[in-house]
mmCIF file of C-alpha atoms in Angstrom:
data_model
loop_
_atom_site.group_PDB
_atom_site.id
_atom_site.type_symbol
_atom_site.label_atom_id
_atom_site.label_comp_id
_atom_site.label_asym_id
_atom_site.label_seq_id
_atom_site.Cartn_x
_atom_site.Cartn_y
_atom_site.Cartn_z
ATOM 1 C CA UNK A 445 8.831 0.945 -26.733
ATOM 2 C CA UNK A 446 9.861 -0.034 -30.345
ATOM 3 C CA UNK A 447 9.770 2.306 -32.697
ATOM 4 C CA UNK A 448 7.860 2.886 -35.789
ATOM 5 C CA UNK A 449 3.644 1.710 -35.402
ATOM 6 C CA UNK A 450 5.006 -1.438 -33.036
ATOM 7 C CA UNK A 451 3.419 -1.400 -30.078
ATOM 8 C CA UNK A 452 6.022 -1.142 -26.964
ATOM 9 C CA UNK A 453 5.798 -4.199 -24.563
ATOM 10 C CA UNK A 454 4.288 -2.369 -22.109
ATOM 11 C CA UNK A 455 1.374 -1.134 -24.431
ATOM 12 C CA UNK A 456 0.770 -3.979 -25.308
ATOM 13 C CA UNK A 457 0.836 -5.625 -21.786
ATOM 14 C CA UNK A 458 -1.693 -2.946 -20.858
ATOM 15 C CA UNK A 459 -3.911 -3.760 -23.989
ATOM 16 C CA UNK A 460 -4.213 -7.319 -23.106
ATOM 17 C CA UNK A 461 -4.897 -6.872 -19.204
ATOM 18 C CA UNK A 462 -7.919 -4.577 -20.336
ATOM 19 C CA UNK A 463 -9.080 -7.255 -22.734
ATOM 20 C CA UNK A 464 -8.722 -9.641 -19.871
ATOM 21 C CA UNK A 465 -10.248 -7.968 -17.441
ATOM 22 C CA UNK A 466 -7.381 -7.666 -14.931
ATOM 23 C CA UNK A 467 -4.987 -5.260 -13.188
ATOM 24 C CA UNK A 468 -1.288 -4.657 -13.389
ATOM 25 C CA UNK A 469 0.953 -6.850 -11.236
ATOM 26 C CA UNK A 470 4.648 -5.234 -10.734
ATOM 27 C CA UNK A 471 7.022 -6.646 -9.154
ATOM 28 C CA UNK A 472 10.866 -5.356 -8.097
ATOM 29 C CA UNK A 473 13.725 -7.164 -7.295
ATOM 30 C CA UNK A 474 17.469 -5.847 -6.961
ATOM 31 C CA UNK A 475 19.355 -7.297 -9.673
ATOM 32 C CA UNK A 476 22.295 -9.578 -8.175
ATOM 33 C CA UNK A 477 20.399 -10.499 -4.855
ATOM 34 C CA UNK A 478 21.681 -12.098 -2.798
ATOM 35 C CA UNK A 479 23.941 -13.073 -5.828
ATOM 36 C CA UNK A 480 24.042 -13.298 -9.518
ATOM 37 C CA UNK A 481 22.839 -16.998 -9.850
ATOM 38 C CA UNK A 482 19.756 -16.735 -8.047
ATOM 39 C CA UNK A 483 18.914 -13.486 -8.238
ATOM 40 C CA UNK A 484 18.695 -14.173 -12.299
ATOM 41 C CA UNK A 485 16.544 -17.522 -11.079
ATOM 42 C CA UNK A 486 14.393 -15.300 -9.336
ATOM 43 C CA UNK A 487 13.944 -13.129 -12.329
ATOM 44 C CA UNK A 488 14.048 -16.207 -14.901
ATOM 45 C CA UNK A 489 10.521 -17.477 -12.495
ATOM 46 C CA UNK A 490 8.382 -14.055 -12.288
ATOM 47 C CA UNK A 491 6.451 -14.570 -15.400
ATOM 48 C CA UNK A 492 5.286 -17.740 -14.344
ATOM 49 C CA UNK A 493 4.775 -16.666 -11.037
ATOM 50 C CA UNK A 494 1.939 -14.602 -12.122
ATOM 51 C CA UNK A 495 4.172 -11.205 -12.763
ATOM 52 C CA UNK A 496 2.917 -8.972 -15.293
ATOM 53 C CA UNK A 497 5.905 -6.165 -15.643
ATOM 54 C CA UNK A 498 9.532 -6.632 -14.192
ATOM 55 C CA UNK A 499 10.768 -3.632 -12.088
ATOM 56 C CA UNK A 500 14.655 -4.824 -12.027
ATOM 57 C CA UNK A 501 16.686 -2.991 -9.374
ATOM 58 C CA UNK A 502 20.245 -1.136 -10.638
ATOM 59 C CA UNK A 503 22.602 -1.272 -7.663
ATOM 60 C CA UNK A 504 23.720 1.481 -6.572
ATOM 61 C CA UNK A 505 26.167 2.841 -3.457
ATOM 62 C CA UNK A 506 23.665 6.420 -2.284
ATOM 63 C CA UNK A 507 20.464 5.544 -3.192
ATOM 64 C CA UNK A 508 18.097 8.055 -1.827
ATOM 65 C CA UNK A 509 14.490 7.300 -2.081
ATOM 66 C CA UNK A 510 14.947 3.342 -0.669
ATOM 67 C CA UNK A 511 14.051 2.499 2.678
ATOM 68 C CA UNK A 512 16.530 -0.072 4.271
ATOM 69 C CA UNK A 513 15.320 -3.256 2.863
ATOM 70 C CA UNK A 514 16.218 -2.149 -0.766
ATOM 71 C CA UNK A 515 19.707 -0.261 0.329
ATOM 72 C CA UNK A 516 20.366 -3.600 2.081
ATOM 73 C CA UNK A 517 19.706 -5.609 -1.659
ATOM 74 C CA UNK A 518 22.098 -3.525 -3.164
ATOM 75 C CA UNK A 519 24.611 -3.732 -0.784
ATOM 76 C CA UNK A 520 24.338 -7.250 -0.908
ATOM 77 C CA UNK A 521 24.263 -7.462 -4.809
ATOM 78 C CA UNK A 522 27.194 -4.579 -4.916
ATOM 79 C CA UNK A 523 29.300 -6.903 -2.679
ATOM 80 C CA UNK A 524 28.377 -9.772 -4.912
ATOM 81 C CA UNK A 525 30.105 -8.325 -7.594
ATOM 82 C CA UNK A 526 27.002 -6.911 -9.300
ATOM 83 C CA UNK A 527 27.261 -4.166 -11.876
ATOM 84 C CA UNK A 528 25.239 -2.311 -14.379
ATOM 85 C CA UNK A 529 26.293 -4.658 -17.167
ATOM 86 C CA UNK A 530 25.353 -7.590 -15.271
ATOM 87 C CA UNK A 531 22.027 -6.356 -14.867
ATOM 88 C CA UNK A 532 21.547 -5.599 -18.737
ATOM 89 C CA UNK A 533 22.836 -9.265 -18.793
ATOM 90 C CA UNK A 534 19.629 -10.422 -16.796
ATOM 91 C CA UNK A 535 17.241 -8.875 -19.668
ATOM 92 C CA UNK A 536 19.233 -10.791 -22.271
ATOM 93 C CA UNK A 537 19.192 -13.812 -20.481
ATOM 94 C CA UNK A 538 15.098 -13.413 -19.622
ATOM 95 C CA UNK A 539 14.605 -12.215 -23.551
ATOM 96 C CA UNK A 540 16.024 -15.515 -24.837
ATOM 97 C CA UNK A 541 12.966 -17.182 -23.348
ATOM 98 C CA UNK A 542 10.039 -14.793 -22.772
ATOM 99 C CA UNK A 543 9.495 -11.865 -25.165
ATOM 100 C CA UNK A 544 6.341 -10.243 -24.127
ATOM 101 C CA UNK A 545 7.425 -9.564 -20.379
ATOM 102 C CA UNK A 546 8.139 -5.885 -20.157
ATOM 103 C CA UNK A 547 11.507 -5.054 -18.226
ATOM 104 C CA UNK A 548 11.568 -1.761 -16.492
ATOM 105 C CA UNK A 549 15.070 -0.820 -15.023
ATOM 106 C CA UNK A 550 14.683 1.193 -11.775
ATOM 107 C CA UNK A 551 17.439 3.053 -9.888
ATOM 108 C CA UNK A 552 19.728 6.377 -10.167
ATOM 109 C CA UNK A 553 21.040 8.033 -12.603
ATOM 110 C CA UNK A 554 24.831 7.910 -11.788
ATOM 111 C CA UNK A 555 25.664 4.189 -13.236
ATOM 112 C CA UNK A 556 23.735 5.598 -16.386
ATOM 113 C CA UNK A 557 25.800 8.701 -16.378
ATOM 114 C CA UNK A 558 29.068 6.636 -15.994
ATOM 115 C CA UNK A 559 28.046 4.670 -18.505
ATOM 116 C CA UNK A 560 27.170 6.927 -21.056
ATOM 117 C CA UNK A 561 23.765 7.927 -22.169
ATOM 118 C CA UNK A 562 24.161 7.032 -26.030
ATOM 119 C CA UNK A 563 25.950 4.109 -25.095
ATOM 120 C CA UNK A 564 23.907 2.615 -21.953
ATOM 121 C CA UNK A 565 20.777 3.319 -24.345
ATOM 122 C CA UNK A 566 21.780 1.487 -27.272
ATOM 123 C CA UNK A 567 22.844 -0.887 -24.567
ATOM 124 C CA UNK A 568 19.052 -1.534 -23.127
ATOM 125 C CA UNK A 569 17.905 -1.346 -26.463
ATOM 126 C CA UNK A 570 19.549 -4.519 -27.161
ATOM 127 C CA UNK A 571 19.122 -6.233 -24.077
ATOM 128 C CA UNK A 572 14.924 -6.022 -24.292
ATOM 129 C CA UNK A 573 14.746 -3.079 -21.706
ATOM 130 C CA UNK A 574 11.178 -1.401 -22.293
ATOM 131 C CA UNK A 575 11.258 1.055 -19.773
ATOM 132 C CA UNK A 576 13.505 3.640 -17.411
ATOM 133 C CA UNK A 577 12.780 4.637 -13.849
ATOM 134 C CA UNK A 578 14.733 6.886 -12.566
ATOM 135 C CA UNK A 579 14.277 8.141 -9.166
ATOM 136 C CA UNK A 580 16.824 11.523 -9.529
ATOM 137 C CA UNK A 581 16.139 13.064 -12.584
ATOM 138 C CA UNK A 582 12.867 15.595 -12.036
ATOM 139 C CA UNK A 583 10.850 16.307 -15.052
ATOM 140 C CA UNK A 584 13.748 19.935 -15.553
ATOM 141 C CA UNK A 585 16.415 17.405 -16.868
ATOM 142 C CA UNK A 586 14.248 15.334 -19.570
ATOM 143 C CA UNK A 587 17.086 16.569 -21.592
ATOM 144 C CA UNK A 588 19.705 14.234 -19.958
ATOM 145 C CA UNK A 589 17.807 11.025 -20.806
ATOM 146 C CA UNK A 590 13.846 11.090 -20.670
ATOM 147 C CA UNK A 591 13.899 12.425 -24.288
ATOM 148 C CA UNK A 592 16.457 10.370 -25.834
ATOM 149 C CA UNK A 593 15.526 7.071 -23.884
ATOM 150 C CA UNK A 594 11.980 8.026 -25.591
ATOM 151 C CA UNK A 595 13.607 8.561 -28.622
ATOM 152 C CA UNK A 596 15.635 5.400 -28.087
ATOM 153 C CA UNK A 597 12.194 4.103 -28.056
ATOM 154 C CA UNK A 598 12.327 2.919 -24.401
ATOM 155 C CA UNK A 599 9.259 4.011 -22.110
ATOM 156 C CA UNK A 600 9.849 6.615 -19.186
ATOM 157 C CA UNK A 601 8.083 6.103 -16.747
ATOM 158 C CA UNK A 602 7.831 8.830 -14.000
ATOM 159 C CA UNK A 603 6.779 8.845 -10.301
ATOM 160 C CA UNK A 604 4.048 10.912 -8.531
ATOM 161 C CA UNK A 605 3.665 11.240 -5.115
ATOM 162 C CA UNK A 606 1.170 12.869 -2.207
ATOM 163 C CA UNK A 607 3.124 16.132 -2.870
ATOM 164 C CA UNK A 608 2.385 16.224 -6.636
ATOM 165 C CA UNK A 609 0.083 19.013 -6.752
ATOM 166 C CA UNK A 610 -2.161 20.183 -9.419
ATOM 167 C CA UNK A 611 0.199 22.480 -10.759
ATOM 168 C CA UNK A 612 3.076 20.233 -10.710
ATOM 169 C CA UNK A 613 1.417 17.038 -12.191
ATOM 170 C CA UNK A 614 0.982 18.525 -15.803
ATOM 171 C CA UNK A 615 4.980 19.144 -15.407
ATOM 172 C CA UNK A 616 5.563 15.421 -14.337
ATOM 173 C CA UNK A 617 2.949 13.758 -16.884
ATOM 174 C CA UNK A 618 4.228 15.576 -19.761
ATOM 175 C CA UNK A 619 6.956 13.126 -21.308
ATOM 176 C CA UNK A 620 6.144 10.502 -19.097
ATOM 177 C CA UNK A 621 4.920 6.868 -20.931
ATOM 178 C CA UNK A 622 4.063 3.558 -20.461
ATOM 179 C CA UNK A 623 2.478 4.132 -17.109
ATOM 180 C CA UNK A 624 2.359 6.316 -14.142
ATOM 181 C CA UNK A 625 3.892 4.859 -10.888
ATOM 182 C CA UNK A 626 2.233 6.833 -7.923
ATOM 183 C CA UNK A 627 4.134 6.661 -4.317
ATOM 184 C CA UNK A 628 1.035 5.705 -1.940
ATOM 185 C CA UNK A 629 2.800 7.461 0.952
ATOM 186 C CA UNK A 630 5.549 10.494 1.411
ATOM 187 C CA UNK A 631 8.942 9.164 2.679
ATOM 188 C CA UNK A 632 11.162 5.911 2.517
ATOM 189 C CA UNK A 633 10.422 2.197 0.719
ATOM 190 C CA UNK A 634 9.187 -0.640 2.999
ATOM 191 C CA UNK A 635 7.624 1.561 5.930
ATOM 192 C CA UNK A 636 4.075 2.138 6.697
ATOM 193 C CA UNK A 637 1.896 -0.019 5.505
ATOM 194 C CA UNK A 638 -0.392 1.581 2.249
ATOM 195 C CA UNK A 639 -3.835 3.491 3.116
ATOM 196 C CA UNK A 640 -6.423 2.968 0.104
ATOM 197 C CA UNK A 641 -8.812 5.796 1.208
ATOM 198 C CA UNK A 642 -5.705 7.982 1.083
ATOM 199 C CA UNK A 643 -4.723 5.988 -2.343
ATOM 200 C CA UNK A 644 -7.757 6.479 -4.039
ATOM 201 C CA UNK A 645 -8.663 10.108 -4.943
ATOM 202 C CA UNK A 646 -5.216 10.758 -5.879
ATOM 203 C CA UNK A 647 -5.375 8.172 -8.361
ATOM 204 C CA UNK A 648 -8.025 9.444 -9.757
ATOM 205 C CA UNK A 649 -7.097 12.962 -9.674
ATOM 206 C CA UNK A 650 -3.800 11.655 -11.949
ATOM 207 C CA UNK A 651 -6.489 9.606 -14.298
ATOM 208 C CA UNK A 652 -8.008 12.892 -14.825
ATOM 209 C CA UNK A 653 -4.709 14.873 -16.259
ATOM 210 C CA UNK A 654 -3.441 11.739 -18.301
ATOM 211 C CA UNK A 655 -4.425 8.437 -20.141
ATOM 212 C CA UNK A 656 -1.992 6.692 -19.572
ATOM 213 C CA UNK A 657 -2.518 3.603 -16.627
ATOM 214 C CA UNK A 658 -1.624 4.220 -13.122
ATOM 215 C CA UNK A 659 -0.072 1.977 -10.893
ATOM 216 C CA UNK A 660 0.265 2.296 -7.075
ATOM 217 C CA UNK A 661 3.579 1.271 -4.988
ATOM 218 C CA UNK A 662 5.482 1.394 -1.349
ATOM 219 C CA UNK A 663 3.528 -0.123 1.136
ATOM 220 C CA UNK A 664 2.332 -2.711 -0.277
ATOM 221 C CA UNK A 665 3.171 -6.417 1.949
ATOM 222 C CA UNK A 666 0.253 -8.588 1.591
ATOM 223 C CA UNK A 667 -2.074 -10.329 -1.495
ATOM 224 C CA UNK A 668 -5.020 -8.804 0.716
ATOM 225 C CA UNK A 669 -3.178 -5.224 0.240
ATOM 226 C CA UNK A 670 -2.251 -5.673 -3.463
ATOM 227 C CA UNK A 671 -5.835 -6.553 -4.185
ATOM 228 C CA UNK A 672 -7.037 -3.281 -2.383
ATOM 229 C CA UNK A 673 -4.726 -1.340 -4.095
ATOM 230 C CA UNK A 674 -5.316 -2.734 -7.198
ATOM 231 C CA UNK A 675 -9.379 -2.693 -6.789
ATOM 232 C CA UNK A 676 -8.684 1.587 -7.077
ATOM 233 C CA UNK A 677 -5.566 1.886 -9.587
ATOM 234 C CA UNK A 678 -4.500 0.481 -12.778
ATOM 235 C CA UNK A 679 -2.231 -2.328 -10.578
ATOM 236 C CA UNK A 680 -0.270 -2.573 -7.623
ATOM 237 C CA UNK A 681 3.874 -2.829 -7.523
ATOM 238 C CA UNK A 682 5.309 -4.659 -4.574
ATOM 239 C CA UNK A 683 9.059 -4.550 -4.088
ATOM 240 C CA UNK A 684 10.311 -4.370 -0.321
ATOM 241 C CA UNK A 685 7.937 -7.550 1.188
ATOM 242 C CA UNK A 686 9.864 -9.088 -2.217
ATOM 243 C CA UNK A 687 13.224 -8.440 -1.309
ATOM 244 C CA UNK A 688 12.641 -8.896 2.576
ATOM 245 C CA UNK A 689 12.151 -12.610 1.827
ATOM 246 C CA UNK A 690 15.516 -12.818 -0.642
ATOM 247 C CA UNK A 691 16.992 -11.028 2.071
ATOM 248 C CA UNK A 692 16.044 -13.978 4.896
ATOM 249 C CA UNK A 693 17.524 -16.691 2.818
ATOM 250 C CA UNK A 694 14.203 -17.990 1.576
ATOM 251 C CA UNK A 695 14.849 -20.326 -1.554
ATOM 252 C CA UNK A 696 13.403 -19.562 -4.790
ATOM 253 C CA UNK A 697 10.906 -21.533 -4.888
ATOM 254 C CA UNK A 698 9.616 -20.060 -1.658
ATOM 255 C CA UNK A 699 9.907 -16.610 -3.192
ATOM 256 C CA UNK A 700 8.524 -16.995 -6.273
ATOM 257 C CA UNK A 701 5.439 -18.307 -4.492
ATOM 258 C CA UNK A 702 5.057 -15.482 -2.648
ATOM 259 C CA UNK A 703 5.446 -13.611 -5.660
ATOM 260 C CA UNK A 704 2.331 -15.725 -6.888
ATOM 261 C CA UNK A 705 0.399 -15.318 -4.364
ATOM 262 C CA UNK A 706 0.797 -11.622 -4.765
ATOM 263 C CA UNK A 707 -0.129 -11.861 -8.597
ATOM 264 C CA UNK A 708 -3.173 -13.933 -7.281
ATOM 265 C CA UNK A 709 -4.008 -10.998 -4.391
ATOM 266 C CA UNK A 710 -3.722 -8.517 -7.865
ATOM 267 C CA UNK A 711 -5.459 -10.034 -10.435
ATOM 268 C CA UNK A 712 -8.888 -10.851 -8.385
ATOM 269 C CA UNK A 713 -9.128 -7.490 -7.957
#
């Protein structure tokens, strides 16, 4: 989110999807898997592959809310030498080529922490990082870093879930931008598959409290689903069926057309 009357990146990615007609496709990979060359190829193809924000994966050693196909990633880009630097190194390398493409950093808070907030924000600033998600800090520490990444003019970007009642989701919208990322199902990354009768009324009961788009993840493994999902919400994120295919060996060109056909499964919605 720049600051001043700019427009953040992800504004303005949402702007031009409504103009367009289309829904949101997200996509997350793990920064540094299975290593730093190709997981940056990987990254370096999205756009092209039909990917309308990047969700880019921090490693990290105790992740909490990721089901075993993402803990695997980062074990595998950990092992690989992969650090938080690194991954700001990814949105400088993307940023030298595509400008427009928001980058959304997704992970924990600790590597931040370690880092140092003023420091790690300036940091992202730099690199072309246009939003934070991060999975461990509820809406009673905006202190720590919502506030100043929003003063830092980078997007936070908060996640509801099945358990967000009404009188918690004014608590969780309130200094949350750029979007809303709703978790279609209660428990772990890359389980159950995602339910769009049991997706739809809760998206709408969040489009209700807020403006601001809403876009629908975990669970989501097919173009057929990510169409679905996307046919009810604001766009779909798909991150585990992703990563499951990085994590088989697949080359990049097979991923990134997977990726695409995902886009493709999004965008007729």
């Amino acid at each position: 989110m720049q600051t001043g009357t700019d427009m953040s990146r992800i504004d303005a990615k949402f702007a031009q999807l409504r103009t367009e007609g289309r829904k949101a496709f997200v996509a997350y990979v793990m920064a540094g898997d299975p290593d730093y060359a190709k997981g940056l190829e990987i990254v370096k193809g999205l756009p092209a592959a039909g990917v309308d924000i990047i969700e880019l994966g921090m490693p990290f050693t105790d992740p909490m809310a990721d089901g075993n196909t993402i803990q695997l990633a980062g074990q595998r880009a950990l092992a690989a030498g992969q650090t938080l630097e690194k991954t700001l190194d990814y949105a400088r390398a993307l940023r030298q080529t595509d400008d427009t493409t928001p980058i959304v950093m997704m992970g924990y808070y600790n590597p931040i922490y370690a880092r140092g907030v003023d420091a790690f924000l300036a940091d992202a600033v730099a690199a072309g990082i246009d939003g934070l998600i991060i999975v461990d800090l509820p809406p009673e520490e905006d202190d720590e870093l919502c506030i100043p990444a929003q003063k830092a003019g980078i997007n936070f970007i908060r996640l509801a879930t099945p358990t967000t009642d009404d009188k918690r989701l004014p608590k969780v919208l309130e200094n949350t931008s750029g979007f809303v990322y709703y978790v279609s199902m209660t428990g772990i990354t890359g389980t159950a598959a995602v339910q769009t009768t049991e997706v739809a009324p809760e998206v709408a009961r969040i489009k209700a409290a807020t403006d601001l788009p809403v876009i629908v993840g975990f669970g989501i493994k097919t173009p057929e689903a990510a169409r679905a999902v996307a046919e009810v919400a604001d766009g779909a994120v798909v991150g585990s069926a992703i990563v499951d295919r990085i994590a088989r060996g697949d080359s990049v060109a097979d991923v990134l057309a997977f990726v695409a056909a995902l886009a493709t499964g999004t965008h007729s919605a």
